[in-house]
Amino acid sequence: MVESKYLVGQFPTQDFRKGDEMLHRSVDPDIDRVPRAVALRSETLSSDWTYGRHQHRKAQLLYSQRGILCCETANTVWLVPPGCALWIPGQLAHSARGAGLVECHCLYIEPSAAKSLPKTCCTISISPLIRELILRVAKLPECYPLGGREDRLVMTLLDELSDAPISDLNLPMPREARLRRLAEMLIADPSAKTSFTNWATSLGMSERSLSRLLIQEIGMSFGRWRHQLHVILALQRMARGDSVKTVAMELGYENASSFVNMFRKTLGKPPIRYLAEHRVTAVSG
């Protein structure tokens, strides 16, 4: 596979590296034994890093305050831009990766306290109120007093999370060998102008067979899958300061307007508005 300049270290076929060494971090094995509805860990990670595949008895909310996180669960890649969070149900195996400076908060939630929260992995939009609640809870002692204001603060946070809107920032990765090869080629060269007919031919398949297999494997059409990839790449680039115009050109769009239209159709908002609402810095133009 040819390494994409966008996605080195961001998908399961790649690794985060600094020089020639992988930077692994260990997950606290005692987190499941903290006797509270919510246990929280906060970290500032200033170099490329990865948490290897692991799982918790508790559910996890992984909130990015700064920087973009990328998580893998089974055959799905989840993007967590600043201002969003990834909900990971208990016992679900996953890994987490980041590049550059990342500030994140991880909430580990007892299953009995998470009954009103999603049953499957998903990205959650974090409102200003939820953000402030997370930051307040981050200052509590690990075994905060029960029955008092600290306990009520945690319960309020869980109530707000149960009503938070779910966003759609994941990229399904197919298992079937030919589709996996297609995914890797698209990731390596996201600006490729290759037609769907030619992609099918290169995989030794008819267009109908390829369309049917994509729906079976990832639940979406080729066009939607590619747009989802472009949105994820665009958010990564714009969060690092690239302009909308620059990202549009590098992803192979004729002009910024066509890229903005695709972005709006995929996420419901134009990129500058989306980034502003999620507190991601972008350069206009």
PDB file of N, CA and C in Angstrom, residues 9-92:
ATOM      1  N   GLY A   9      -0.647   6.761   9.975  1.00  0.00           N
ATOM      2  CA  GLY A   9      -0.947   6.672  11.392  1.00  0.00           C
ATOM      3  C   GLY A   9      -2.399   6.851  11.750  1.00  0.00           C
ATOM      4  N   GLN A  10      -3.284   7.111  10.773  1.00  0.00           N
ATOM      5  CA  GLN A  10      -4.662   7.409  11.117  1.00  0.00           C
ATOM      6  C   GLN A  10      -5.606   6.230  10.873  1.00  0.00           C
ATOM      7  N   PHE A  11      -5.152   5.182  10.216  1.00  0.00           N
ATOM      8  CA  PHE A  11      -6.015   4.053   9.924  1.00  0.00           C
ATOM      9  C   PHE A  11      -5.313   2.769  10.311  1.00  0.00           C
ATOM     10  N   PRO A  12      -6.058   1.667  10.410  1.00  0.00           N
ATOM     11  CA  PRO A  12      -5.499   0.441  10.961  1.00  0.00           C
ATOM     12  C   PRO A  12      -4.368  -0.157  10.163  1.00  0.00           C
ATOM     13  N   THR A  13      -4.171   0.273   8.916  1.00  0.00           N
ATOM     14  CA  THR A  13      -3.081  -0.269   8.131  1.00  0.00           C
ATOM     15  C   THR A  13      -1.771   0.472   8.386  1.00  0.00           C
ATOM     16  N   GLN A  14      -1.799   1.502   9.238  1.00  0.00           N
ATOM     17  CA  GLN A  14      -0.623   2.306   9.483  1.00  0.00           C
ATOM     18  C   GLN A  14      -0.267   2.301  10.967  1.00  0.00           C
ATOM     19  N   ASP A  15       0.911   2.833  11.288  1.00  0.00           N
ATOM     20  CA  ASP A  15       1.336   2.964  12.676  1.00  0.00           C
ATOM     21  C   ASP A  15       1.780   4.393  12.932  1.00  0.00           C
ATOM     22  N   PHE A  16       1.640   4.842  14.196  1.00  0.00           N
ATOM     23  CA  PHE A  16       2.240   6.102  14.593  1.00  0.00           C
ATOM     24  C   PHE A  16       3.701   5.852  14.920  1.00  0.00           C
ATOM     25  N   ARG A  17       4.559   6.690  14.419  1.00  0.00           N
ATOM     26  CA  ARG A  17       5.978   6.515  14.670  1.00  0.00           C
ATOM     27  C   ARG A  17       6.646   7.841  14.950  1.00  0.00           C
ATOM     28  N   LYS A  18       7.674   7.798  15.750  1.00  0.00           N
ATOM     29  CA  LYS A  18       8.535   8.946  15.946  1.00  0.00           C
ATOM     30  C   LYS A  18       9.939   8.431  15.676  1.00  0.00           C
ATOM     31  N   GLY A  19      10.550   8.866  14.576  1.00  0.00           N
ATOM     32  CA  GLY A  19      11.760   8.232  14.112  1.00  0.00           C
ATOM     33  C   GLY A  19      11.395   6.830  13.680  1.00  0.00           C
ATOM     34  N   ASP A  20      12.070   5.834  14.249  1.00  0.00           N
ATOM     35  CA  ASP A  20      11.767   4.453  13.900  1.00  0.00           C
ATOM     36  C   ASP A  20      11.066   3.712  15.032  1.00  0.00           C
ATOM     37  N   GLU A  21      10.677   4.435  16.094  1.00  0.00           N
ATOM     38  CA  GLU A  21      10.104   3.757  17.236  1.00  0.00           C
ATOM     39  C   GLU A  21       8.633   4.082  17.390  1.00  0.00           C
ATOM     40  N   MET A  22       7.876   3.028  17.653  1.00  0.00           N
ATOM     41  CA  MET A  22       6.451   3.188  17.920  1.00  0.00           C
ATOM     42  C   MET A  22       6.295   3.719  19.339  1.00  0.00           C
ATOM     43  N   LEU A  23       5.405   4.687  19.550  1.00  0.00           N
ATOM     44  CA  LEU A  23       5.171   5.225  20.871  1.00  0.00           C
ATOM     45  C   LEU A  23       3.884   4.632  21.438  1.00  0.00           C
ATOM     46  N   HIS A  24       4.013   3.599  22.267  1.00  0.00           N
ATOM     47  CA  HIS A  24       2.858   2.933  22.856  1.00  0.00           C
ATOM     48  C   HIS A  24       2.569   3.535  24.229  1.00  0.00           C
ATOM     49  N   ARG A  25       1.303   3.589  24.588  1.00  0.00           N
ATOM     50  CA  ARG A  25       0.917   4.006  25.921  1.00  0.00           C
ATOM     51  C   ARG A  25       0.029   2.921  26.521  1.00  0.00           C
ATOM     52  N   SER A  26       0.134   2.790  27.841  1.00  0.00           N
ATOM     53  CA  SER A  26      -0.621   1.746  28.530  1.00  0.00           C
ATOM     54  C   SER A  26      -1.899   2.314  29.121  1.00  0.00           C
ATOM     55  N   VAL A  27      -2.933   1.502  29.116  1.00  0.00           N
ATOM     56  CA  VAL A  27      -4.205   1.873  29.713  1.00  0.00           C
ATOM     57  C   VAL A  27      -4.204   1.441  31.172  1.00  0.00           C
ATOM     58  N   ASP A  28      -4.677   2.306  32.057  1.00  0.00           N
ATOM     59  CA  ASP A  28      -4.724   2.020  33.489  1.00  0.00           C
ATOM     60  C   ASP A  28      -5.635   0.820  33.755  1.00  0.00           C
ATOM     61  N   PRO A  29      -5.077  -0.300  34.210  1.00  0.00           N
ATOM     62  CA  PRO A  29      -5.901  -1.501  34.414  1.00  0.00           C
ATOM     63  C   PRO A  29      -6.836  -1.377  35.614  1.00  0.00           C
ATOM     64  N   ASP A  30      -6.618  -0.379  36.496  1.00  0.00           N
ATOM     65  CA  ASP A  30      -7.435  -0.239  37.697  1.00  0.00           C
ATOM     66  C   ASP A  30      -8.671   0.615  37.477  1.00  0.00           C
ATOM     67  N   ILE A  31      -8.822   1.171  36.278  1.00  0.00           N
ATOM     68  CA  ILE A  31      -9.930   2.089  36.046  1.00  0.00           C
ATOM     69  C   ILE A  31     -11.281   1.414  36.266  1.00  0.00           C
ATOM     70  N   ASP A  32     -11.390   0.122  35.956  1.00  0.00           N
ATOM     71  CA  ASP A  32     -12.658  -0.593  36.123  1.00  0.00           C
ATOM     72  C   ASP A  32     -13.014  -0.804  37.588  1.00  0.00           C
ATOM     73  N   ARG A  33     -12.033  -0.624  38.483  1.00  0.00           N
ATOM     74  CA  ARG A  33     -12.297  -0.877  39.905  1.00  0.00           C
ATOM     75  C   ARG A  33     -12.606   0.386  40.696  1.00  0.00           C
ATOM     76  N   VAL A  34     -12.603   1.550  40.041  1.00  0.00           N
ATOM     77  CA  VAL A  34     -12.940   2.791  40.746  1.00  0.00           C
ATOM     78  C   VAL A  34     -14.419   2.733  41.133  1.00  0.00           C
ATOM     79  N   PRO A  35     -14.754   2.820  42.427  1.00  0.00           N
ATOM     80  CA  PRO A  35     -16.140   2.605  42.890  1.00  0.00           C
ATOM     81  C   PRO A  35     -17.024   3.845  42.768  1.00  0.00           C
ATOM     82  N   ARG A  36     -17.125   4.404  41.571  1.00  0.00           N
ATOM     83  CA  ARG A  36     -17.958   5.561  41.317  1.00  0.00           C
ATOM     84  C   ARG A  36     -18.627   5.420  39.951  1.00  0.00           C
ATOM     85  N   ALA A  37     -19.745   6.132  39.759  1.00  0.00           N
ATOM     86  CA  ALA A  37     -20.463   6.056  38.478  1.00  0.00           C
ATOM     87  C   ALA A  37     -19.592   6.504  37.327  1.00  0.00           C
ATOM     88  N   VAL A  38     -18.739   7.501  37.599  1.00  0.00           N
ATOM     89  CA  VAL A  38     -17.846   8.032  36.561  1.00  0.00           C
ATOM     90  C   VAL A  38     -16.445   8.167  37.133  1.00  0.00           C
ATOM     91  N   ALA A  39     -15.475   7.626  36.417  1.00  0.00           N
ATOM     92  CA  ALA A  39     -14.063   7.870  36.713  1.00  0.00           C
ATOM     93  C   ALA A  39     -13.487   8.614  35.527  1.00  0.00           C
ATOM     94  N   LEU A  40     -12.579   9.536  35.767  1.00  0.00           N
ATOM     95  CA  LEU A  40     -12.097  10.382  34.677  1.00  0.00           C
ATOM     96  C   LEU A  40     -10.574  10.437  34.662  1.00  0.00           C
ATOM     97  N   ARG A  41     -10.028  10.377  33.460  1.00  0.00           N
ATOM     98  CA  ARG A  41      -8.596  10.575  33.241  1.00  0.00           C
ATOM     99  C   ARG A  41      -8.418  11.688  32.220  1.00  0.00           C
ATOM    100  N   SER A  42      -7.541  12.620  32.490  1.00  0.00           N
ATOM    101  CA  SER A  42      -7.241  13.710  31.563  1.00  0.00           C
ATOM    102  C   SER A  42      -5.770  13.646  31.185  1.00  0.00           C
ATOM    103  N   GLU A  43      -5.487  13.904  29.907  1.00  0.00           N
ATOM    104  CA  GLU A  43      -4.105  13.826  29.437  1.00  0.00           C
ATOM    105  C   GLU A  43      -3.824  14.900  28.397  1.00  0.00           C
ATOM    106  N   THR A  44      -2.604  15.370  28.405  1.00  0.00           N
ATOM    107  CA  THR A  44      -2.077  16.190  27.323  1.00  0.00           C
ATOM    108  C   THR A  44      -0.924  15.406  26.709  1.00  0.00           C
ATOM    109  N   LEU A  45      -1.072  15.034  25.455  1.00  0.00           N
ATOM    110  CA  LEU A  45      -0.101  14.184  24.763  1.00  0.00           C
ATOM    111  C   LEU A  45       0.544  15.005  23.658  1.00  0.00           C
ATOM    112  N   SER A  46       1.848  15.218  23.757  1.00  0.00           N
ATOM    113  CA  SER A  46       2.506  16.153  22.853  1.00  0.00           C
ATOM    114  C   SER A  46       3.280  15.488  21.729  1.00  0.00           C
ATOM    115  N   SER A  47       3.283  14.175  21.681  1.00  0.00           N
ATOM    116  CA  SER A  47       3.986  13.493  20.595  1.00  0.00           C
ATOM    117  C   SER A  47       3.082  12.411  20.025  1.00  0.00           C
ATOM    118  N   ASP A  48       3.440  11.893  18.856  1.00  0.00           N
ATOM    119  CA  ASP A  48       2.630  10.846  18.238  1.00  0.00           C
ATOM    120  C   ASP A  48       2.544   9.643  19.180  1.00  0.00           C
ATOM    121  N   TRP A  49       1.361   9.088  19.293  1.00  0.00           N
ATOM    122  CA  TRP A  49       1.144   8.044  20.288  1.00  0.00           C
ATOM    123  C   TRP A  49       0.047   7.096  19.835  1.00  0.00           C
ATOM    124  N   THR A  50      -0.030   5.962  20.500  1.00  0.00           N
ATOM    125  CA  THR A  50      -1.106   5.003  20.263  1.00  0.00           C
ATOM    126  C   THR A  50      -1.385   4.223  21.533  1.00  0.00           C
ATOM    127  N   TYR A  51      -2.643   3.991  21.821  1.00  0.00           N
ATOM    128  CA  TYR A  51      -3.051   3.006  22.818  1.00  0.00           C
ATOM    129  C   TYR A  51      -3.434   1.760  22.032  1.00  0.00           C
ATOM    130  N   GLY A  52      -2.781   0.651  22.322  1.00  0.00           N
ATOM    131  CA  GLY A  52      -3.069  -0.580  21.608  1.00  0.00           C
ATOM    132  C   GLY A  52      -4.472  -1.097  21.890  1.00  0.00           C
ATOM    133  N   ARG A  53      -4.836  -2.143  21.197  1.00  0.00           N
ATOM    134  CA  ARG A  53      -6.186  -2.712  21.319  1.00  0.00           C
ATOM    135  C   ARG A  53      -6.432  -3.186  22.743  1.00  0.00           C
ATOM    136  N   HIS A  54      -7.555  -2.757  23.317  1.00  0.00           N
ATOM    137  CA  HIS A  54      -7.891  -3.091  24.698  1.00  0.00           C
ATOM    138  C   HIS A  54      -9.394  -2.922  24.890  1.00  0.00           C
ATOM    139  N   GLN A  55      -9.877  -3.229  26.071  1.00  0.00           N
ATOM    140  CA  GLN A  55     -11.288  -3.033  26.369  1.00  0.00           C
ATOM    141  C   GLN A  55     -11.458  -2.811  27.868  1.00  0.00           C
ATOM    142  N   HIS A  56     -12.601  -2.242  28.247  1.00  0.00           N
ATOM    143  CA  HIS A  56     -12.925  -1.975  29.645  1.00  0.00           C
ATOM    144  C   HIS A  56     -14.280  -2.579  29.978  1.00  0.00           C
ATOM    145  N   ARG A  57     -14.445  -2.905  31.251  1.00  0.00           N
ATOM    146  CA  ARG A  57     -15.779  -3.277  31.721  1.00  0.00           C
ATOM    147  C   ARG A  57     -16.695  -2.065  31.676  1.00  0.00           C
ATOM    148  N   LYS A  58     -16.162  -0.914  32.061  1.00  0.00           N
ATOM    149  CA  LYS A  58     -16.919   0.333  32.025  1.00  0.00           C
ATOM    150  C   LYS A  58     -17.035   0.837  30.591  1.00  0.00           C
ATOM    151  N   ALA A  59     -18.106   1.568  30.305  1.00  0.00           N
ATOM    152  CA  ALA A  59     -18.197   2.285  29.037  1.00  0.00           C
ATOM    153  C   ALA A  59     -17.232   3.481  29.074  1.00  0.00           C
ATOM    154  N   GLN A  60     -16.892   4.007  27.913  1.00  0.00           N
ATOM    155  CA  GLN A  60     -15.927   5.109  27.849  1.00  0.00           C
ATOM    156  C   GLN A  60     -16.430   6.219  26.945  1.00  0.00           C
ATOM    157  N   LEU A  61     -16.265   7.450  27.418  1.00  0.00           N
ATOM    158  CA  LEU A  61     -16.478   8.630  26.580  1.00  0.00           C
ATOM    159  C   LEU A  61     -15.116   9.274  26.380  1.00  0.00           C
ATOM    160  N   LEU A  62     -14.650   9.292  25.139  1.00  0.00           N
ATOM    161  CA  LEU A  62     -13.353   9.863  24.807  1.00  0.00           C
ATOM    162  C   LEU A  62     -13.581  11.232  24.179  1.00  0.00           C
ATOM    163  N   TYR A  63     -13.271  12.295  24.918  1.00  0.00           N
ATOM    164  CA  TYR A  63     -13.550  13.668  24.498  1.00  0.00           C
ATOM    165  C   TYR A  63     -12.256  14.375  24.120  1.00  0.00           C
ATOM    166  N   SER A  64     -12.220  14.923  22.905  1.00  0.00           N
ATOM    167  CA  SER A  64     -11.061  15.675  22.441  1.00  0.00           C
ATOM    168  C   SER A  64     -11.296  17.162  22.675  1.00  0.00           C
ATOM    169  N   GLN A  65     -10.480  17.746  23.540  1.00  0.00           N
ATOM    170  CA  GLN A  65     -10.550  19.191  23.762  1.00  0.00           C
ATOM    171  C   GLN A  65      -9.667  19.930  22.763  1.00  0.00           C
ATOM    172  N   ARG A  66      -8.586  19.273  22.356  1.00  0.00           N
ATOM    173  CA  ARG A  66      -7.683  19.854  21.370  1.00  0.00           C
ATOM    174  C   ARG A  66      -7.021  18.728  20.596  1.00  0.00           C
ATOM    175  N   GLY A  67      -6.957  18.871  19.287  1.00  0.00           N
ATOM    176  CA  GLY A  67      -6.362  17.843  18.452  1.00  0.00           C
ATOM    177  C   GLY A  67      -7.383  16.820  17.995  1.00  0.00           C
ATOM    178  N   ILE A  68      -7.001  15.999  17.031  1.00  0.00           N
ATOM    179  CA  ILE A  68      -7.899  14.998  16.457  1.00  0.00           C
ATOM    180  C   ILE A  68      -7.440  13.603  16.867  1.00  0.00           C
ATOM    181  N   LEU A  69      -8.378  12.835  17.406  1.00  0.00           N
ATOM    182  CA  LEU A  69      -8.116  11.453  17.771  1.00  0.00           C
ATOM    183  C   LEU A  69      -8.697  10.527  16.717  1.00  0.00           C
ATOM    184  N   CYS A  70      -8.098   9.379  16.563  1.00  0.00           N
ATOM    185  CA  CYS A  70      -8.615   8.384  15.637  1.00  0.00           C
ATOM    186  C   CYS A  70      -8.672   7.046  16.373  1.00  0.00           C
ATOM    187  N   CYS A  71      -9.853   6.439  16.395  1.00  0.00           N
ATOM    188  CA  CYS A  71     -10.040   5.172  17.098  1.00  0.00           C
ATOM    189  C   CYS A  71     -10.485   4.098  16.120  1.00  0.00           C
ATOM    190  N   GLU A  72     -10.094   2.884  16.412  1.00  0.00           N
ATOM    191  CA  GLU A  72     -10.515   1.754  15.589  1.00  0.00           C
ATOM    192  C   GLU A  72     -11.303   0.780  16.448  1.00  0.00           C
ATOM    193  N   THR A  73     -12.486   0.400  15.988  1.00  0.00           N
ATOM    194  CA  THR A  73     -13.280  -0.634  16.630  1.00  0.00           C
ATOM    195  C   THR A  73     -13.699  -1.622  15.554  1.00  0.00           C
ATOM    196  N   ALA A  74     -13.300  -2.870  15.720  1.00  0.00           N
ATOM    197  CA  ALA A  74     -13.605  -3.899  14.720  1.00  0.00           C
ATOM    198  C   ALA A  74     -13.217  -3.395  13.336  1.00  0.00           C
ATOM    199  N   ASN A  75     -14.187  -3.183  12.442  1.00  0.00           N
ATOM    200  CA  ASN A  75     -13.864  -2.759  11.084  1.00  0.00           C
ATOM    201  C   ASN A  75     -14.312  -1.328  10.798  1.00  0.00           C
ATOM    202  N   THR A  76     -14.326  -0.494  11.826  1.00  0.00           N
ATOM    203  CA  THR A  76     -14.716   0.896  11.643  1.00  0.00           C
ATOM    204  C   THR A  76     -13.652   1.814  12.212  1.00  0.00           C
ATOM    205  N   VAL A  77     -13.349   2.871  11.469  1.00  0.00           N
ATOM    206  CA  VAL A  77     -12.445   3.909  11.934  1.00  0.00           C
ATOM    207  C   VAL A  77     -13.300   5.097  12.364  1.00  0.00           C
ATOM    208  N   TRP A  78     -13.074   5.564  13.586  1.00  0.00           N
ATOM    209  CA  TRP A  78     -13.848   6.664  14.144  1.00  0.00           C
ATOM    210  C   TRP A  78     -12.961   7.893  14.297  1.00  0.00           C
ATOM    211  N   LEU A  79     -13.422   9.011  13.798  1.00  0.00           N
ATOM    212  CA  LEU A  79     -12.714  10.274  13.921  1.00  0.00           C
ATOM    213  C   LEU A  79     -13.318  11.085  15.057  1.00  0.00           C
ATOM    214  N   VAL A  80     -12.464  11.625  15.930  1.00  0.00           N
ATOM    215  CA  VAL A  80     -12.924  12.460  17.035  1.00  0.00           C
ATOM    216  C   VAL A  80     -12.260  13.829  16.922  1.00  0.00           C
ATOM    217  N   PRO A  81     -12.906  14.787  16.239  1.00  0.00           N
ATOM    218  CA  PRO A  81     -12.327  16.130  16.136  1.00  0.00           C
ATOM    219  C   PRO A  81     -12.559  16.905  17.427  1.00  0.00           C
ATOM    220  N   PRO A  82     -11.867  18.029  17.604  1.00  0.00           N
ATOM    221  CA  PRO A  82     -12.093  18.845  18.801  1.00  0.00           C
ATOM    222  C   PRO A  82     -13.559  19.226  18.944  1.00  0.00           C
ATOM    223  N   GLY A  83     -14.057  19.154  20.177  1.00  0.00           N
ATOM    224  CA  GLY A  83     -15.449  19.493  20.420  1.00  0.00           C
ATOM    225  C   GLY A  83     -16.389  18.322  20.284  1.00  0.00           C
ATOM    226  N   CYS A  84     -15.876  17.159  19.891  1.00  0.00           N
ATOM    227  CA  CYS A  84     -16.704  15.949  19.787  1.00  0.00           C
ATOM    228  C   CYS A  84     -16.154  14.888  20.737  1.00  0.00           C
ATOM    229  N   ALA A  85     -16.925  13.845  20.886  1.00  0.00           N
ATOM    230  CA  ALA A  85     -16.500  12.740  21.733  1.00  0.00           C
ATOM    231  C   ALA A  85     -16.926  11.427  21.099  1.00  0.00           C
ATOM    232  N   LEU A  86     -16.182  10.386  21.410  1.00  0.00           N
ATOM    233  CA  LEU A  86     -16.532   9.044  20.946  1.00  0.00           C
ATOM    234  C   LEU A  86     -17.086   8.256  22.115  1.00  0.00           C
ATOM    235  N   TRP A  87     -18.264   7.671  21.918  1.00  0.00           N
ATOM    236  CA  TRP A  87     -18.873   6.813  22.929  1.00  0.00           C
ATOM    237  C   TRP A  87     -18.523   5.371  22.615  1.00  0.00           C
ATOM    238  N   ILE A  88     -17.915   4.687  23.595  1.00  0.00           N
ATOM    239  CA  ILE A  88     -17.485   3.300  23.434  1.00  0.00           C
ATOM    240  C   ILE A  88     -18.162   2.460  24.511  1.00  0.00           C
ATOM    241  N   PRO A  89     -19.127   1.622  24.153  1.00  0.00           N
ATOM    242  CA  PRO A  89     -19.800   0.790  25.163  1.00  0.00           C
ATOM    243  C   PRO A  89     -18.818  -0.118  25.890  1.00  0.00           C
ATOM    244  N   GLY A  90     -19.189  -0.538  27.077  1.00  0.00           N
ATOM    245  CA  GLY A  90     -18.331  -1.434  27.844  1.00  0.00           C
ATOM    246  C   GLY A  90     -18.061  -2.738  27.112  1.00  0.00           C
ATOM    247  N   GLN A  91     -16.868  -3.277  27.319  1.00  0.00           N
ATOM    248  CA  GLN A  91     -16.423  -4.556  26.761  1.00  0.00           C
ATOM    249  C   GLN A  91     -16.162  -4.520  25.262  1.00  0.00           C
ATOM    250  N   LEU A  92     -16.211  -3.347  24.635  1.00  0.00           N
ATOM    251  CA  LEU A  92     -15.944  -3.256  23.202  1.00  0.00           C
ATOM    252  C   LEU A  92     -14.452  -3.006  22.976  1.00  0.00           C
TER     253      LEU A  92
END
